Amino acid sequence: DGGITQSPKYLFRKEGQNVTLSCEQNLNHDAMYWYRQDPGQGLRLIYYSQIVNDFQKGDIAEGYSVSREKKESFPLTVTSAQKNPTAFYLCASSMVRSGNGYTFGSGTRLTVV
Amino acid sequence: AQSVSQHNHHVILSEAASLELGCNYSYGGTVNLFWYVQYPGQHLQLLLKYFSGDPLVKGIKGFEAEFIKSKFSFNLRKPSVQWSDTAEYFCAVIPDSNYQLIWGAGTKLIIKP
């Protein structure tokens, strides 16, 4: 079945460490997105990519980095510069300019300890 | 700036009550409209969407939404809710100008058995 796989489901990080969240899709979608979900704030866009080897900052990119070396993969690194990294992170994908909405992964809950 | 407003952050209803969740957007051009649902512990799923045609859209699990262009609204309704409808509901819009989803802040719906 086609879909988006995020791993791990739960992740614990010590302060000062970088961690990388995985997102893989086999939907042949061009565009991929990373969102952060916090209670009462909805979904906030961190980074997005519409084509391999290119990505754009979203609304809250500071303290995060991404890469898009393959169409299927869009890993997100939460760096030590991110002041408040504890959150639920969602990856999504879509066809560019389809207007057809996004398909979401099941998310990764990151906790800084 | 383009934005989506959801009127209520939290809604508590008893089983069999009728539901209406408000959603308004700010964009004067053509839009595609979506409602997503996130059940506890699960990933975001598409509930229904509107692209064109009949402004009354029927989705899964008995939900429907009505697009009122003059009011820039896309309210979600269900005549009789069930305990299993407890979830967070997100309204989202894709404007024809950029083909990216713009999200509302979400409404947490709690159904009392």
mmCIF file of C-alpha atoms in Angstrom:
data_model
loop_
_atom_site.group_PDB
_atom_site.id
_atom_site.type_symbol
_atom_site.label_atom_id
_atom_site.label_comp_id
_atom_site.label_asym_id
_atom_site.label_seq_id
_atom_site.Cartn_x
_atom_site.Cartn_y
_atom_site.Cartn_z
ATOM 1 C CA ASP A 1 0.000 0.000 0.000
ATOM 2 C CA GLY A 2 1.180 3.517 -0.730
ATOM 3 C CA GLY A 3 1.730 5.855 2.154
ATOM 4 C CA ILE A 4 4.067 7.840 4.331
ATOM 5 C CA THR A 5 6.206 6.265 7.016
ATOM 6 C CA GLN A 6 7.604 8.287 9.869
ATOM 7 C CA SER A 7 10.062 6.879 12.324
ATOM 8 C CA PRO A 8 10.552 6.590 15.157
ATOM 9 C CA LYS A 9 7.133 7.016 16.717
ATOM 10 C CA TYR A 10 8.631 8.243 19.989
ATOM 11 C CA LEU A 11 12.001 9.875 20.438
ATOM 12 C CA PHE A 12 13.784 11.142 23.491
ATOM 13 C CA ARG A 13 16.645 13.567 23.263
ATOM 14 C CA LYS A 14 18.987 15.092 25.767
ATOM 15 C CA GLU A 15 19.393 18.824 25.732
ATOM 16 C CA GLY A 16 22.173 19.887 23.387
ATOM 17 C CA GLN A 17 21.822 16.926 21.055
ATOM 18 C CA ASN A 18 20.764 16.918 17.446
ATOM 19 C CA VAL A 19 18.224 14.305 16.379
ATOM 20 C CA THR A 20 16.941 13.315 12.955
ATOM 21 C CA LEU A 21 13.373 12.314 12.228
ATOM 22 C CA SER A 22 12.759 10.090 9.234
ATOM 23 C CA CYS A 23 10.013 10.502 6.636
ATOM 24 C CA GLU A 24 9.645 8.235 3.616
ATOM 25 C CA GLN A 25 6.855 8.125 1.047
ATOM 26 C CA ASN A 26 6.093 5.732 -1.796
ATOM 27 C CA LEU A 27 3.268 7.750 -3.321
ATOM 28 C CA ASN A 28 5.446 9.304 -6.019
ATOM 29 C CA HIS A 29 4.521 12.709 -4.636
ATOM 30 C CA ASP A 30 6.685 15.630 -5.638
ATOM 31 C CA ALA A 31 6.181 17.761 -2.560
ATOM 32 C CA MET A 32 6.920 16.939 1.051
ATOM 33 C CA TYR A 33 6.317 18.942 4.216
ATOM 34 C CA TRP A 34 7.246 18.985 7.865
ATOM 35 C CA TYR A 35 4.836 20.348 10.446
ATOM 36 C CA ARG A 36 5.036 20.834 14.156
ATOM 37 C CA GLN A 37 1.873 20.337 16.192
ATOM 38 C CA ASP A 38 1.528 21.890 19.625
ATOM 39 C CA PRO A 39 -1.640 21.947 21.743
ATOM 40 C CA GLY A 40 -3.816 24.920 20.899
ATOM 41 C CA GLN A 41 -1.610 26.058 18.017
ATOM 42 C CA GLY A 42 -2.630 23.768 15.219
ATOM 43 C CA LEU A 43 -0.074 22.796 12.606
ATOM 44 C CA ARG A 44 2.861 25.060 11.876
ATOM 45 C CA LEU A 45 4.988 24.576 8.793
ATOM 46 C CA ILE A 46 8.692 24.025 9.421
ATOM 47 C CA TYR A 47 10.087 23.253 5.958
ATOM 48 C CA TYR A 48 8.776 22.076 2.640
ATOM 49 C CA SER A 49 10.235 20.747 -0.570
ATOM 50 C CA GLN A 50 8.622 20.711 -3.986
ATOM 51 C CA ILE A 51 11.450 19.037 -5.846
ATOM 52 C CA VAL A 52 14.543 16.976 -5.141
ATOM 53 C CA ASN A 53 17.544 18.973 -3.929
ATOM 54 C CA ASP A 54 15.435 22.019 -3.173
ATOM 55 C CA PHE A 55 13.561 23.071 -0.049
ATOM 56 C CA GLN A 56 12.088 26.191 1.455
ATOM 57 C CA LYS A 57 11.699 27.496 4.985
ATOM 58 C CA GLY A 58 8.253 27.511 6.465
ATOM 59 C CA ASP A 59 6.954 29.674 9.278
ATOM 60 C CA ILE A 60 9.105 28.219 12.072
ATOM 61 C CA ALA A 61 12.310 26.961 10.444
ATOM 62 C CA GLU A 62 14.752 28.256 13.063
ATOM 63 C CA GLY A 63 16.572 25.432 14.813
ATOM 64 C CA TYR A 64 15.647 22.869 12.170
ATOM 65 C CA SER A 65 17.319 21.577 9.014
ATOM 66 C CA VAL A 66 16.208 19.281 6.198
ATOM 67 C CA SER A 67 17.542 17.577 3.104
ATOM 68 C CA ARG A 68 15.877 16.204 -0.005
ATOM 69 C CA GLU A 69 18.399 14.004 -1.757
ATOM 70 C CA LYS A 70 15.754 11.555 -2.956
ATOM 71 C CA LYS A 71 12.157 12.075 -4.005
ATOM 72 C CA GLU A 72 10.985 9.522 -1.457
ATOM 73 C CA SER A 73 12.785 10.885 1.577
ATOM 74 C CA PHE A 74 12.666 14.154 3.539
ATOM 75 C CA PRO A 75 14.445 13.815 6.884
ATOM 76 C CA LEU A 76 14.171 16.550 9.494
ATOM 77 C CA THR A 77 16.980 17.344 11.914
ATOM 78 C CA VAL A 78 16.071 19.063 15.146
ATOM 79 C CA THR A 79 19.219 20.856 16.187
ATOM 80 C CA SER A 80 20.374 21.975 19.596
ATOM 81 C CA ALA A 81 19.541 25.518 18.493
ATOM 82 C CA GLN A 82 15.830 24.768 18.654
ATOM 83 C CA LYS A 83 14.774 26.332 21.959
ATOM 84 C CA ASN A 84 11.649 24.295 22.587
ATOM 85 C CA PRO A 85 11.829 21.080 20.587
ATOM 86 C CA THR A 86 9.401 18.952 22.592
ATOM 87 C CA ALA A 87 6.446 18.533 20.239
ATOM 88 C CA PHE A 88 4.623 16.247 17.849
ATOM 89 C CA TYR A 89 6.115 16.322 14.349
ATOM 90 C CA LEU A 90 4.106 15.443 11.256
ATOM 91 C CA CYS A 91 5.377 14.755 7.770
ATOM 92 C CA ALA A 92 3.124 15.080 4.736
ATOM 93 C CA SER A 93 3.326 14.805 0.994
ATOM 94 C CA SER A 94 1.338 15.925 -2.028
ATOM 95 C CA MET A 95 1.502 16.360 -5.745
ATOM 96 C CA VAL A 96 2.700 19.854 -6.543
ATOM 97 C CA ARG A 97 -0.051 22.123 -7.814
ATOM 98 C CA SER A 98 -2.717 19.454 -7.547
ATOM 99 C CA GLY A 99 -4.740 21.274 -4.930
ATOM 100 C CA ASN A 100 -5.723 17.820 -3.767
ATOM 101 C CA GLY A 101 -4.684 18.027 -0.141
ATOM 102 C CA TYR A 102 -1.958 16.203 1.666
ATOM 103 C CA THR A 103 -1.306 12.670 2.875
ATOM 104 C CA PHE A 104 0.093 12.502 6.382
ATOM 105 C CA GLY A 105 2.385 10.199 8.248
ATOM 106 C CA SER A 106 1.550 8.980 11.733
ATOM 107 C CA GLY A 107 3.922 11.422 13.401
ATOM 108 C CA THR A 108 6.885 11.403 15.745
ATOM 109 C CA ARG A 109 6.618 12.608 19.315
ATOM 110 C CA LEU A 110 9.893 14.168 20.393
ATOM 111 C CA THR A 111 10.603 14.758 24.061
ATOM 112 C CA VAL A 112 13.657 16.537 25.363
ATOM 113 C CA VAL A 113 14.807 15.183 28.703
ATOM 114 C CA ALA B 1 -2.310 37.427 4.503
ATOM 115 C CA GLN B 2 -4.255 34.272 3.830
ATOM 116 C CA SER B 3 -5.598 32.671 6.976
ATOM 117 C CA VAL B 4 -8.120 30.172 8.274
ATOM 118 C CA SER B 5 -10.112 30.719 11.459
ATOM 119 C CA GLN B 6 -11.810 28.034 13.472
ATOM 120 C CA HIS B 7 -14.229 29.573 15.893
ATOM 121 C CA ASN B 8 -13.984 27.193 18.805
ATOM 122 C CA HIS B 9 -10.876 25.634 20.270
ATOM 123 C CA HIS B 10 -12.816 23.200 22.447
ATOM 124 C CA VAL B 11 -16.312 21.812 22.076
ATOM 125 C CA ILE B 12 -17.964 19.402 24.503
ATOM 126 C CA LEU B 13 -21.195 17.663 23.521
ATOM 127 C CA SER B 14 -23.295 14.759 24.682
ATOM 128 C CA GLU B 15 -23.908 11.777 22.456
ATOM 129 C CA ALA B 16 -26.712 12.290 19.918
ATOM 130 C CA ALA B 17 -26.299 16.072 19.980
ATOM 131 C CA SER B 18 -25.924 17.922 16.702
ATOM 132 C CA LEU B 19 -22.550 19.349 15.778
ATOM 133 C CA GLU B 20 -21.477 22.383 13.835
ATOM 134 C CA LEU B 21 -17.839 23.500 13.756
ATOM 135 C CA GLY B 22 -17.157 26.854 12.169
ATOM 136 C CA CYS B 23 -14.438 27.606 9.649
ATOM 137 C CA ASN B 24 -13.797 30.880 7.843
ATOM 138 C CA TYR B 25 -10.982 31.753 5.490
ATOM 139 C CA SER B 26 -9.566 34.959 4.143
ATOM 140 C CA TYR B 27 -8.822 34.781 0.426
ATOM 141 C CA GLY B 28 -10.784 36.315 -2.397
ATOM 142 C CA GLY B 29 -9.835 33.876 -5.142
ATOM 143 C CA THR B 30 -10.632 30.250 -5.869
ATOM 144 C CA VAL B 31 -9.986 27.810 -3.055
ATOM 145 C CA ASN B 32 -10.115 24.103 -2.362
ATOM 146 C CA LEU B 33 -11.415 23.363 1.108
ATOM 147 C CA PHE B 34 -10.738 20.493 3.473
ATOM 148 C CA TRP B 35 -11.625 19.121 6.848
ATOM 149 C CA TYR B 36 -9.130 16.768 8.452
ATOM 150 C CA VAL B 37 -9.648 14.746 11.616
ATOM 151 C CA GLN B 38 -7.122 13.412 14.102
ATOM 152 C CA TYR B 39 -8.448 10.731 16.440
ATOM 153 C CA PRO B 40 -6.535 10.223 19.697
ATOM 154 C CA GLY B 41 -3.215 8.533 18.966
ATOM 155 C CA GLN B 42 -3.779 8.448 15.221
ATOM 156 C CA HIS B 43 -2.552 10.412 12.249
ATOM 157 C CA LEU B 44 -4.433 13.113 10.407
ATOM 158 C CA GLN B 45 -7.060 11.775 8.012
ATOM 159 C CA LEU B 46 -9.088 13.523 5.355
ATOM 160 C CA LEU B 47 -12.719 13.824 6.418
ATOM 161 C CA LEU B 48 -14.052 15.603 3.341
ATOM 162 C CA LYS B 49 -13.087 18.103 0.697
ATOM 163 C CA TYR B 50 -14.649 20.612 -1.652
ATOM 164 C CA PHE B 51 -13.258 21.546 -5.035
ATOM 165 C CA SER B 52 -16.259 22.662 -7.067
ATOM 166 C CA GLY B 53 -19.886 21.825 -7.783
ATOM 167 C CA ASP B 54 -22.489 21.154 -5.113
ATOM 168 C CA PRO B 55 -21.505 23.294 -2.127
ATOM 169 C CA LEU B 56 -22.858 20.680 0.272
ATOM 170 C CA VAL B 57 -20.194 18.017 0.573
ATOM 171 C CA LYS B 58 -20.649 14.672 2.260
ATOM 172 C CA GLY B 59 -17.701 12.954 3.887
ATOM 173 C CA ILE B 60 -16.970 9.844 5.885
ATOM 174 C CA LYS B 61 -18.735 8.818 9.105
ATOM 175 C CA GLY B 62 -21.819 10.932 8.470
ATOM 176 C CA PHE B 63 -20.059 14.292 8.360
ATOM 177 C CA GLU B 64 -20.940 16.989 5.877
ATOM 178 C CA ALA B 65 -19.795 20.530 5.199
ATOM 179 C CA GLU B 66 -21.318 23.446 3.366
ATOM 180 C CA PHE B 67 -19.301 25.929 1.361
ATOM 181 C CA ILE B 68 -20.849 29.401 1.462
ATOM 182 C CA LYS B 69 -18.747 31.528 -0.847
ATOM 183 C CA SER B 70 -20.333 34.831 0.163
ATOM 184 C CA LYS B 71 -19.436 34.170 3.783
ATOM 185 C CA PHE B 72 -16.008 32.613 3.083
ATOM 186 C CA SER B 73 -17.130 29.739 5.256
ATOM 187 C CA PHE B 74 -16.908 25.956 5.224
ATOM 188 C CA ASN B 75 -18.645 24.749 8.369
ATOM 189 C CA LEU B 76 -18.567 21.100 9.367
ATOM 190 C CA ARG B 77 -21.772 19.434 10.559
ATOM 191 C CA LYS B 78 -23.047 16.141 11.864
ATOM 192 C CA PRO B 79 -26.697 15.629 12.891
ATOM 193 C CA SER B 80 -25.993 13.201 15.736
ATOM 194 C CA VAL B 81 -22.539 12.719 17.215
ATOM 195 C CA GLN B 82 -21.165 9.569 18.764
ATOM 196 C CA TRP B 83 -18.581 9.025 21.465
ATOM 197 C CA SER B 84 -16.190 7.798 18.745
ATOM 198 C CA ASP B 85 -16.239 11.269 17.143
ATOM 199 C CA THR B 86 -14.020 12.526 19.947
ATOM 200 C CA ALA B 87 -11.060 13.948 18.047
ATOM 201 C CA GLU B 88 -9.392 17.124 16.902
ATOM 202 C CA TYR B 89 -10.781 18.640 13.718
ATOM 203 C CA PHE B 90 -8.808 20.881 11.395
ATOM 204 C CA CYS B 91 -10.111 23.063 8.619
ATOM 205 C CA ALA B 92 -7.671 23.800 5.789
ATOM 206 C CA VAL B 93 -7.677 25.726 2.544
ATOM 207 C CA ILE B 94 -5.581 25.576 -0.626
ATOM 208 C CA PRO B 95 -5.755 28.906 -2.440
ATOM 209 C CA ASP B 96 -5.174 28.815 -6.172
ATOM 210 C CA SER B 97 -2.334 31.274 -5.720
ATOM 211 C CA ASN B 98 0.150 28.927 -4.112
ATOM 212 C CA TYR B 99 -1.294 25.411 -3.870
ATOM 213 C CA GLN B 100 -0.217 25.012 -0.270
ATOM 214 C CA LEU B 101 -2.475 24.110 2.606
ATOM 215 C CA ILE B 102 -3.273 26.856 5.067
ATOM 216 C CA TRP B 103 -4.459 25.452 8.364
ATOM 217 C CA GLY B 104 -6.874 26.510 11.035
ATOM 218 C CA ALA B 105 -5.783 26.099 14.650
ATOM 219 C CA GLY B 106 -8.013 23.081 15.178
ATOM 220 C CA THR B 107 -11.045 22.303 17.347
ATOM 221 C CA LYS B 108 -10.894 19.651 20.033
ATOM 222 C CA LEU B 109 -14.223 17.857 20.180
ATOM 223 C CA ILE B 110 -15.088 15.793 23.247
ATOM 224 C CA ILE B 111 -18.227 13.672 23.228
ATOM 225 C CA LYS B 112 -19.555 12.639 26.616
ATOM 226 C CA PRO B 113 -21.031 9.122 26.616
#
